[in-house]
mmCIF file with all atom_site columns, C-alpha atoms in Angstrom:
data_model
loop_
_atom_site.group_PDB
_atom_site.id
_atom_site.type_symbol
_atom_site.label_atom_id
_atom_site.label_alt_id
_atom_site.label_comp_id
_atom_site.label_asym_id
_atom_site.label_entity_id
_atom_site.label_seq_id
_atom_site.pdbx_PDB_ins_code
_atom_site.Cartn_x
_atom_site.Cartn_y
_atom_site.Cartn_z
_atom_site.occupancy
_atom_site.B_iso_or_equiv
_atom_site.pdbx_formal_charge
_atom_site.auth_seq_id
_atom_site.auth_comp_id
_atom_site.auth_asym_id
_atom_site.auth_atom_id
_atom_site.pdbx_PDB_model_num
ATOM 1   C CA . MET A 1 1   ? -2.001 -13.919 0.389   1.00 45.00 ? 273 MET A CA 1
ATOM 2   C CA . PRO A 1 2   ? -0.763 -15.706 -3.015  1.00 60.00 ? 274 PRO A CA 1
ATOM 3   C CA . SER A 1 3   ? 1.556  -13.582 -5.037  1.00 84.00 ? 275 SER A CA 1
ATOM 4   C CA . LEU A 1 4   ? 0.445  -11.884 -8.252  1.00 92.00 ? 276 LEU A CA 1
ATOM 5   C CA . THR A 1 5   ? 0.837  -13.423 -11.663 1.00 94.00 ? 277 THR A CA 1
ATOM 6   C CA . ILE A 1 6   ? 2.679  -11.709 -14.335 1.00 95.00 ? 278 ILE A CA 1
ATOM 7   C CA . GLN A 1 7   ? -0.352 -10.873 -15.986 1.00 95.00 ? 279 GLN A CA 1
ATOM 8   C CA . GLU A 1 8   ? -1.864 -9.356  -12.837 1.00 96.00 ? 280 GLU A CA 1
ATOM 9   C CA . VAL A 1 9   ? 1.410  -7.310  -12.190 1.00 96.00 ? 281 VAL A CA 1
ATOM 10  C CA . LEU A 1 10  ? 1.342  -5.915  -15.768 1.00 96.00 ? 282 LEU A CA 1
ATOM 11  C CA . HIS A 1 11  ? -2.595 -4.772  -15.421 1.00 96.00 ? 283 HIS A CA 1
ATOM 12  C CA . GLU A 1 12  ? -2.066 -3.507  -11.760 1.00 96.00 ? 284 GLU A CA 1
ATOM 13  C CA . TYR A 1 13  ? 1.328  -1.453  -11.530 1.00 96.00 ? 285 TYR A CA 1
ATOM 14  C CA . SER A 1 14  ? 2.985  1.087   -14.031 1.00 96.00 ? 286 SER A CA 1
ATOM 15  C CA . ALA A 1 15  ? 5.362  3.194   -11.702 1.00 96.00 ? 287 ALA A CA 1
ATOM 16  C CA . GLY A 1 16  ? 9.204  3.197   -11.277 1.00 96.00 ? 288 GLY A CA 1
ATOM 17  C CA . PRO A 1 17  ? 12.145 3.264   -13.690 1.00 97.00 ? 289 PRO A CA 1
ATOM 18  C CA . GLN A 1 18  ? 11.404 1.555   -17.170 1.00 97.00 ? 290 GLN A CA 1
ATOM 19  C CA . THR A 1 19  ? 14.901 0.742   -17.612 1.00 98.00 ? 291 THR A CA 1
ATOM 20  C CA . GLY A 1 20  ? 16.916 -1.657  -15.452 1.00 98.00 ? 292 GLY A CA 1
ATOM 21  C CA . VAL A 1 21  ? 17.396 -5.153  -13.850 1.00 98.00 ? 293 VAL A CA 1
ATOM 22  C CA . PHE A 1 22  ? 15.133 -6.021  -11.062 1.00 98.00 ? 294 PHE A CA 1
ATOM 23  C CA . THR A 1 23  ? 15.755 -8.962  -9.020  1.00 98.00 ? 295 THR A CA 1
ATOM 24  C CA . ASP A 1 24  ? 14.121 -10.733 -6.140  1.00 98.00 ? 296 ASP A CA 1
ATOM 25  C CA . GLY A 1 25  ? 14.202 -13.979 -4.330  1.00 97.00 ? 297 GLY A CA 1
ATOM 26  C CA . GLY A 1 26  ? 12.759 -15.522 -0.961  1.00 95.00 ? 298 GLY A CA 1
ATOM 27  C CA . CYS A 1 27  ? 11.274 -18.698 0.460   1.00 94.00 ? 299 CYS A CA 1
ATOM 28  C CA . GLN A 1 28  ? 8.275  -19.855 2.341   1.00 90.00 ? 300 GLN A CA 1
ATOM 29  C CA . PRO A 1 29  ? 9.194  -20.450 5.287   1.00 94.00 ? 301 PRO A CA 1
ATOM 30  C CA . ASN A 1 30  ? 12.579 -19.265 5.648   1.00 95.00 ? 302 ASN A CA 1
ATOM 31  C CA . PRO A 1 31  ? 14.241 -21.566 5.579   1.00 96.00 ? 303 PRO A CA 1
ATOM 32  C CA . GLY A 1 32  ? 12.279 -23.634 3.184   1.00 96.00 ? 304 GLY A CA 1
ATOM 33  C CA . PRO A 1 33  ? 11.300 -23.946 -0.532  1.00 96.00 ? 305 PRO A CA 1
ATOM 34  C CA . GLY A 1 34  ? 12.357 -21.009 -2.381  1.00 96.00 ? 306 GLY A CA 1
ATOM 35  C CA . GLY A 1 35  ? 12.478 -18.995 -5.683  1.00 97.00 ? 307 GLY A CA 1
ATOM 36  C CA . TRP A 1 36  ? 14.387 -16.445 -7.567  1.00 98.00 ? 308 TRP A CA 1
ATOM 37  C CA . GLY A 1 37  ? 13.691 -14.200 -10.535 1.00 98.00 ? 309 GLY A CA 1
ATOM 38  C CA . TYR A 1 38  ? 15.024 -11.366 -12.375 1.00 98.00 ? 310 TYR A CA 1
ATOM 39  C CA . VAL A 1 39  ? 13.780 -9.277  -15.251 1.00 98.00 ? 311 VAL A CA 1
ATOM 40  C CA . HIS A 1 40  ? 15.904 -6.816  -17.574 1.00 98.00 ? 312 HIS A CA 1
ATOM 41  C CA . VAL A 1 41  ? 14.006 -4.112  -19.139 1.00 98.00 ? 313 VAL A CA 1
ATOM 42  C CA . VAL A 1 42  ? 14.968 -1.313  -21.482 1.00 98.00 ? 314 VAL A CA 1
ATOM 43  C CA . ASP A 1 43  ? 12.292 1.514   -22.233 1.00 98.00 ? 315 ASP A CA 1
ATOM 44  C CA . GLY A 1 44  ? 9.788  -0.597  -20.654 1.00 97.00 ? 316 GLY A CA 1
ATOM 45  C CA . GLU A 1 45  ? 10.047 -3.584  -23.115 1.00 97.00 ? 317 GLU A CA 1
ATOM 46  C CA . VAL A 1 46  ? 11.435 -7.072  -21.384 1.00 98.00 ? 318 VAL A CA 1
ATOM 47  C CA . VAL A 1 47  ? 14.768 -7.826  -22.943 1.00 98.00 ? 319 VAL A CA 1
ATOM 48  C CA . ARG A 1 48  ? 14.897 -11.200 -20.921 1.00 98.00 ? 320 ARG A CA 1
ATOM 49  C CA . HIS A 1 49  ? 13.744 -12.641 -17.640 1.00 98.00 ? 321 HIS A CA 1
ATOM 50  C CA . ASP A 1 50  ? 14.576 -15.970 -15.580 1.00 98.00 ? 322 ASP A CA 1
ATOM 51  C CA . HIS A 1 51  ? 13.677 -17.603 -12.487 1.00 97.00 ? 323 HIS A CA 1
ATOM 52  C CA . GLY A 1 52  ? 14.157 -20.705 -10.506 1.00 97.00 ? 324 GLY A CA 1
ATOM 53  C CA . HIS A 1 53  ? 13.451 -22.747 -7.604  1.00 96.00 ? 325 HIS A CA 1
ATOM 54  C CA . ASP A 1 54  ? 15.157 -24.631 -4.975  1.00 96.00 ? 326 ASP A CA 1
ATOM 55  C CA . PRO A 1 55  ? 13.224 -27.102 -2.587  1.00 95.00 ? 327 PRO A CA 1
ATOM 56  C CA . GLN A 1 56  ? 15.085 -26.200 0.598   1.00 96.00 ? 328 GLN A CA 1
ATOM 57  C CA . THR A 1 57  ? 16.933 -22.904 0.806   1.00 97.00 ? 329 THR A CA 1
ATOM 58  C CA . THR A 1 58  ? 16.909 -19.578 2.620   1.00 97.00 ? 330 THR A CA 1
ATOM 59  C CA . ASN A 1 59  ? 15.512 -15.966 1.820   1.00 97.00 ? 331 ASN A CA 1
ATOM 60  C CA . ASN A 1 60  ? 19.343 -14.662 1.273   1.00 98.00 ? 332 ASN A CA 1
ATOM 61  C CA . ARG A 1 61  ? 20.576 -17.649 -0.845  1.00 98.00 ? 333 ARG A CA 1
ATOM 62  C CA . MET A 1 62  ? 17.649 -16.727 -3.278  1.00 98.00 ? 334 MET A CA 1
ATOM 63  C CA . GLU A 1 63  ? 18.154 -12.992 -3.144  1.00 98.00 ? 335 GLU A CA 1
ATOM 64  C CA . LEU A 1 64  ? 21.829 -13.677 -3.738  1.00 98.00 ? 336 LEU A CA 1
ATOM 65  C CA . THR A 1 65  ? 21.229 -16.394 -6.774  1.00 98.00 ? 337 THR A CA 1
ATOM 66  C CA . ALA A 1 66  ? 18.762 -13.907 -8.348  1.00 98.00 ? 338 ALA A CA 1
ATOM 67  C CA . LEU A 1 67  ? 21.482 -11.158 -8.354  1.00 98.00 ? 339 LEU A CA 1
ATOM 68  C CA . ILE A 1 68  ? 24.014 -13.701 -9.611  1.00 98.00 ? 340 ILE A CA 1
ATOM 69  C CA . ASN A 1 69  ? 21.747 -14.584 -12.495 1.00 98.00 ? 341 ASN A CA 1
ATOM 70  C CA . ALA A 1 70  ? 21.030 -11.176 -13.458 1.00 98.00 ? 342 ALA A CA 1
ATOM 71  C CA . PHE A 1 71  ? 24.567 -10.104 -13.284 1.00 98.00 ? 343 PHE A CA 1
ATOM 72  C CA . SER A 1 72  ? 25.936 -13.127 -15.426 1.00 98.00 ? 344 SER A CA 1
ATOM 73  C CA . SER A 1 73  ? 23.200 -12.397 -18.002 1.00 98.00 ? 345 SER A CA 1
ATOM 74  C CA . LEU A 1 74  ? 24.921 -9.029  -18.818 1.00 98.00 ? 346 LEU A CA 1
ATOM 75  C CA . PRO A 1 75  ? 27.787 -8.128  -20.955 1.00 98.00 ? 347 PRO A CA 1
ATOM 76  C CA . GLU A 1 76  ? 30.995 -7.117  -18.909 1.00 97.00 ? 348 GLU A CA 1
ATOM 77  C CA . ASP A 1 77  ? 30.316 -3.524  -20.683 1.00 98.00 ? 349 ASP A CA 1
ATOM 78  C CA . ALA A 1 78  ? 26.885 -3.188  -19.596 1.00 98.00 ? 350 ALA A CA 1
ATOM 79  C CA . ASP A 1 79  ? 25.905 0.176   -18.103 1.00 98.00 ? 351 ASP A CA 1
ATOM 80  C CA . ILE A 1 80  ? 22.776 -0.075  -16.267 1.00 98.00 ? 352 ILE A CA 1
ATOM 81  C CA . ASP A 1 81  ? 21.174 -0.095  -12.858 1.00 98.00 ? 353 ASP A CA 1
ATOM 82  C CA . VAL A 1 82  ? 20.505 -3.631  -10.843 1.00 98.00 ? 354 VAL A CA 1
ATOM 83  C CA . TYR A 1 83  ? 17.699 -3.445  -8.215  1.00 98.00 ? 355 TYR A CA 1
ATOM 84  C CA . SER A 1 84  ? 17.508 -5.586  -5.307  1.00 98.00 ? 356 SER A CA 1
ATOM 85  C CA . ASP A 1 85  ? 15.074 -5.266  -2.454  1.00 97.00 ? 357 ASP A CA 1
ATOM 86  C CA . SER A 1 86  ? 17.859 -6.988  -0.319  1.00 98.00 ? 358 SER A CA 1
ATOM 87  C CA . GLU A 1 87  ? 19.529 -4.495  1.619   1.00 98.00 ? 359 GLU A CA 1
ATOM 88  C CA . LEU A 1 88  ? 21.565 -6.940  3.228   1.00 97.00 ? 360 LEU A CA 1
ATOM 89  C CA . CYS A 1 89  ? 22.789 -8.031  -0.311  1.00 98.00 ? 361 CYS A CA 1
ATOM 90  C CA . VAL A 1 90  ? 23.401 -4.575  -1.604  1.00 98.00 ? 362 VAL A CA 1
ATOM 91  C CA . LYS A 1 91  ? 25.236 -3.772  1.352   1.00 98.00 ? 363 LYS A CA 1
ATOM 92  C CA . THR A 1 92  ? 27.360 -6.909  1.101   1.00 98.00 ? 364 THR A CA 1
ATOM 93  C CA . ILE A 1 93  ? 28.690 -5.984  -2.409  1.00 98.00 ? 365 ILE A CA 1
ATOM 94  C CA . ASN A 1 94  ? 28.611 -2.259  -2.132  1.00 98.00 ? 366 ASN A CA 1
ATOM 95  C CA . GLU A 1 95  ? 30.126 -1.793  1.474   1.00 97.00 ? 367 GLU A CA 1
ATOM 96  C CA . TRP A 1 96  ? 31.683 -4.800  3.082   1.00 97.00 ? 368 TRP A CA 1
ATOM 97  C CA . ALA A 1 97  ? 32.877 -7.434  0.323   1.00 97.00 ? 369 ALA A CA 1
ATOM 98  C CA . LYS A 1 98  ? 35.895 -5.365  -0.356  1.00 97.00 ? 370 LYS A CA 1
ATOM 99  C CA . ALA A 1 99  ? 37.252 -5.487  3.148   1.00 95.00 ? 371 ALA A CA 1
ATOM 100 C CA . TRP A 1 100 ? 36.363 -9.336  3.705   1.00 96.00 ? 372 TRP A CA 1
ATOM 101 C CA . GLU A 1 101 ? 38.103 -10.205 0.435   1.00 96.00 ? 373 GLU A CA 1
ATOM 102 C CA . LYS A 1 102 ? 41.318 -8.096  1.869   1.00 94.00 ? 374 LYS A CA 1
ATOM 103 C CA . ARG A 1 103 ? 40.931 -9.993  5.225   1.00 93.00 ? 375 ARG A CA 1
ATOM 104 C CA . GLY A 1 104 ? 41.074 -13.580 3.324   1.00 94.00 ? 376 GLY A CA 1
ATOM 105 C CA . TRP A 1 105 ? 37.286 -13.752 3.241   1.00 96.00 ? 377 TRP A CA 1
ATOM 106 C CA . ARG A 1 106 ? 36.718 -13.355 7.043   1.00 92.00 ? 378 ARG A CA 1
ATOM 107 C CA . ARG A 1 107 ? 35.170 -10.546 9.188   1.00 89.00 ? 379 ARG A CA 1
ATOM 108 C CA . SER A 1 108 ? 35.828 -10.130 12.733  1.00 83.00 ? 380 SER A CA 1
ATOM 109 C CA . SER A 1 109 ? 32.443 -10.821 14.034  1.00 87.00 ? 381 SER A CA 1
ATOM 110 C CA . GLY A 1 110 ? 32.304 -14.495 12.538  1.00 87.00 ? 382 GLY A CA 1
ATOM 111 C CA . PRO A 1 111 ? 31.864 -16.485 9.271   1.00 92.00 ? 383 PRO A CA 1
ATOM 112 C CA . ILE A 1 112 ? 30.444 -14.962 6.229   1.00 95.00 ? 384 ILE A CA 1
ATOM 113 C CA . ALA A 1 113 ? 26.998 -16.692 5.677   1.00 95.00 ? 385 ALA A CA 1
ATOM 114 C CA . ASN A 1 114 ? 26.657 -17.845 2.001   1.00 97.00 ? 386 ASN A CA 1
ATOM 115 C CA . LEU A 1 115 ? 30.162 -17.282 1.368   1.00 98.00 ? 387 LEU A CA 1
ATOM 116 C CA . GLU A 1 116 ? 30.422 -19.054 -2.075  1.00 98.00 ? 388 GLU A CA 1
ATOM 117 C CA . LEU A 1 117 ? 27.591 -16.984 -3.449  1.00 98.00 ? 389 LEU A CA 1
ATOM 118 C CA . VAL A 1 118 ? 28.992 -13.781 -1.903  1.00 98.00 ? 390 VAL A CA 1
ATOM 119 C CA . GLN A 1 119 ? 32.242 -14.310 -3.548  1.00 98.00 ? 391 GLN A CA 1
ATOM 120 C CA . LYS A 1 120 ? 30.700 -15.207 -6.864  1.00 98.00 ? 392 LYS A CA 1
ATOM 121 C CA . LEU A 1 121 ? 28.435 -12.108 -6.833  1.00 98.00 ? 393 LEU A CA 1
ATOM 122 C CA . TYR A 1 122 ? 31.384 -9.913  -6.005  1.00 98.00 ? 394 TYR A CA 1
ATOM 123 C CA . ALA A 1 123 ? 33.391 -11.374 -8.811  1.00 98.00 ? 395 ALA A CA 1
ATOM 124 C CA . LEU A 1 124 ? 30.684 -10.626 -11.382 1.00 98.00 ? 396 LEU A CA 1
ATOM 125 C CA . HIS A 1 125 ? 30.125 -7.030  -9.912  1.00 98.00 ? 397 HIS A CA 1
ATOM 126 C CA . LEU A 1 126 ? 33.895 -6.271  -10.212 1.00 98.00 ? 398 LEU A CA 1
ATOM 127 C CA . SER A 1 127 ? 34.115 -7.573  -13.811 1.00 98.00 ? 399 SER A CA 1
ATOM 128 C CA . ARG A 1 128 ? 30.979 -5.371  -14.716 1.00 98.00 ? 400 ARG A CA 1
ATOM 129 C CA . PRO A 1 129 ? 32.243 -1.749  -13.497 1.00 97.00 ? 401 PRO A CA 1
ATOM 130 C CA . ASN A 1 130 ? 29.435 0.316   -14.817 1.00 98.00 ? 402 ASN A CA 1
ATOM 131 C CA . VAL A 1 131 ? 26.513 -1.922  -13.408 1.00 98.00 ? 403 VAL A CA 1
ATOM 132 C CA . ARG A 1 132 ? 25.407 -0.203  -10.427 1.00 98.00 ? 404 ARG A CA 1
ATOM 133 C CA . LEU A 1 133 ? 23.710 -2.144  -7.629  1.00 98.00 ? 405 LEU A CA 1
ATOM 134 C CA . LYS A 1 134 ? 20.943 -0.395  -5.806  1.00 98.00 ? 406 LYS A CA 1
ATOM 135 C CA . TRP A 1 135 ? 18.482 -0.931  -2.952  1.00 98.00 ? 407 TRP A CA 1
ATOM 136 C CA . ILE A 1 136 ? 14.770 -0.327  -3.241  1.00 97.00 ? 408 ILE A CA 1
ATOM 137 C CA . LYS A 1 137 ? 12.013 -0.966  -0.766  1.00 95.00 ? 409 LYS A CA 1
ATOM 138 C CA . ALA A 1 138 ? 10.180 -4.182  -1.182  1.00 93.00 ? 410 ALA A CA 1
ATOM 139 C CA . HIS A 1 139 ? 6.663  -3.866  -2.653  1.00 90.00 ? 411 HIS A CA 1
ATOM 140 C CA . ASN A 1 140 ? 7.120  -0.186  -3.411  1.00 92.00 ? 412 ASN A CA 1
ATOM 141 C CA . GLY A 1 141 ? 4.653  -0.466  -6.152  1.00 93.00 ? 413 GLY A CA 1
ATOM 142 C CA . TRP A 1 142 ? 7.280  -0.218  -9.036  1.00 96.00 ? 414 TRP A CA 1
ATOM 143 C CA . LEU A 1 143 ? 6.138  -2.419  -12.202 1.00 97.00 ? 415 LEU A CA 1
ATOM 144 C CA . TRP A 1 144 ? 9.335  -4.187  -12.635 1.00 98.00 ? 416 TRP A CA 1
ATOM 145 C CA . ASN A 1 145 ? 10.185 -4.551  -9.050  1.00 96.00 ? 417 ASN A CA 1
ATOM 146 C CA . GLU A 1 146 ? 6.865  -6.344  -8.668  1.00 96.00 ? 418 GLU A CA 1
ATOM 147 C CA . TYR A 1 147 ? 7.494  -8.383  -11.772 1.00 97.00 ? 419 TYR A CA 1
ATOM 148 C CA . ALA A 1 148 ? 10.806 -9.886  -10.102 1.00 97.00 ? 420 ALA A CA 1
ATOM 149 C CA . ASP A 1 149 ? 8.724  -10.812 -7.103  1.00 96.00 ? 421 ASP A CA 1
ATOM 150 C CA . SER A 1 150 ? 6.063  -12.448 -9.619  1.00 96.00 ? 422 SER A CA 1
ATOM 151 C CA . LEU A 1 151 ? 9.054  -14.387 -10.927 1.00 97.00 ? 423 LEU A CA 1
ATOM 152 C CA . SER A 1 152 ? 10.526 -15.486 -7.698  1.00 96.00 ? 424 SER A CA 1
ATOM 153 C CA . THR A 1 153 ? 7.178  -16.966 -6.545  1.00 95.00 ? 425 THR A CA 1
ATOM 154 C CA . ALA A 1 154 ? 6.251  -18.591 -9.705  1.00 94.00 ? 426 ALA A CA 1
ATOM 155 C CA . TRP A 1 155 ? 7.186  -22.153 -8.085  1.00 91.00 ? 427 TRP A CA 1
ATOM 156 C CA . THR A 1 156 ? 4.268  -21.493 -5.764  1.00 90.00 ? 428 THR A CA 1
ATOM 157 C CA . ARG A 1 157 ? 1.810  -20.896 -8.647  1.00 85.00 ? 429 ARG A CA 1
ATOM 158 C CA . ALA A 1 158 ? 3.176  -23.851 -10.436 1.00 72.00 ? 430 ALA A CA 1
ATOM 159 C CA . THR A 1 159 ? 3.040  -21.762 -13.701 1.00 45.00 ? 431 THR A CA 1
ATOM 160 C CA . LEU A 1 160 ? 3.344  -18.134 -14.983 1.00 43.00 ? 432 LEU A CA 1
#
């Protein structure tokens, strides 16, 4: 089933928080061509959004790229929630990265996948202490979560 366009998302959904930064990324197939996107909204109004495409990537790389671009778009004094439907990315930054950094960016079970992206995102996260990274269920019906999904899959439609 093809992903929804932004216009279809705005027509179909209305639930969820109306302030925050919502991110998504993925590829079809995994690995394969993929995309990422984020939308920053305040009181239901889009402040900014962005998206991109990679011809050969993985789901996790696109999720991390979406988060990196979202965090990079925020000033260091931002006070906002950033939402991702990648539980792996959220746990990586909120739970595991601090210990990995202390151990020289190693973990006992083997190498850290996408280390350069994890390090970049973790540094951005630390530089924005009032930005909270939160996990949300994918395709939960929240307007801005679905909007971010539409951005991340825009490359499959060739246009927004």
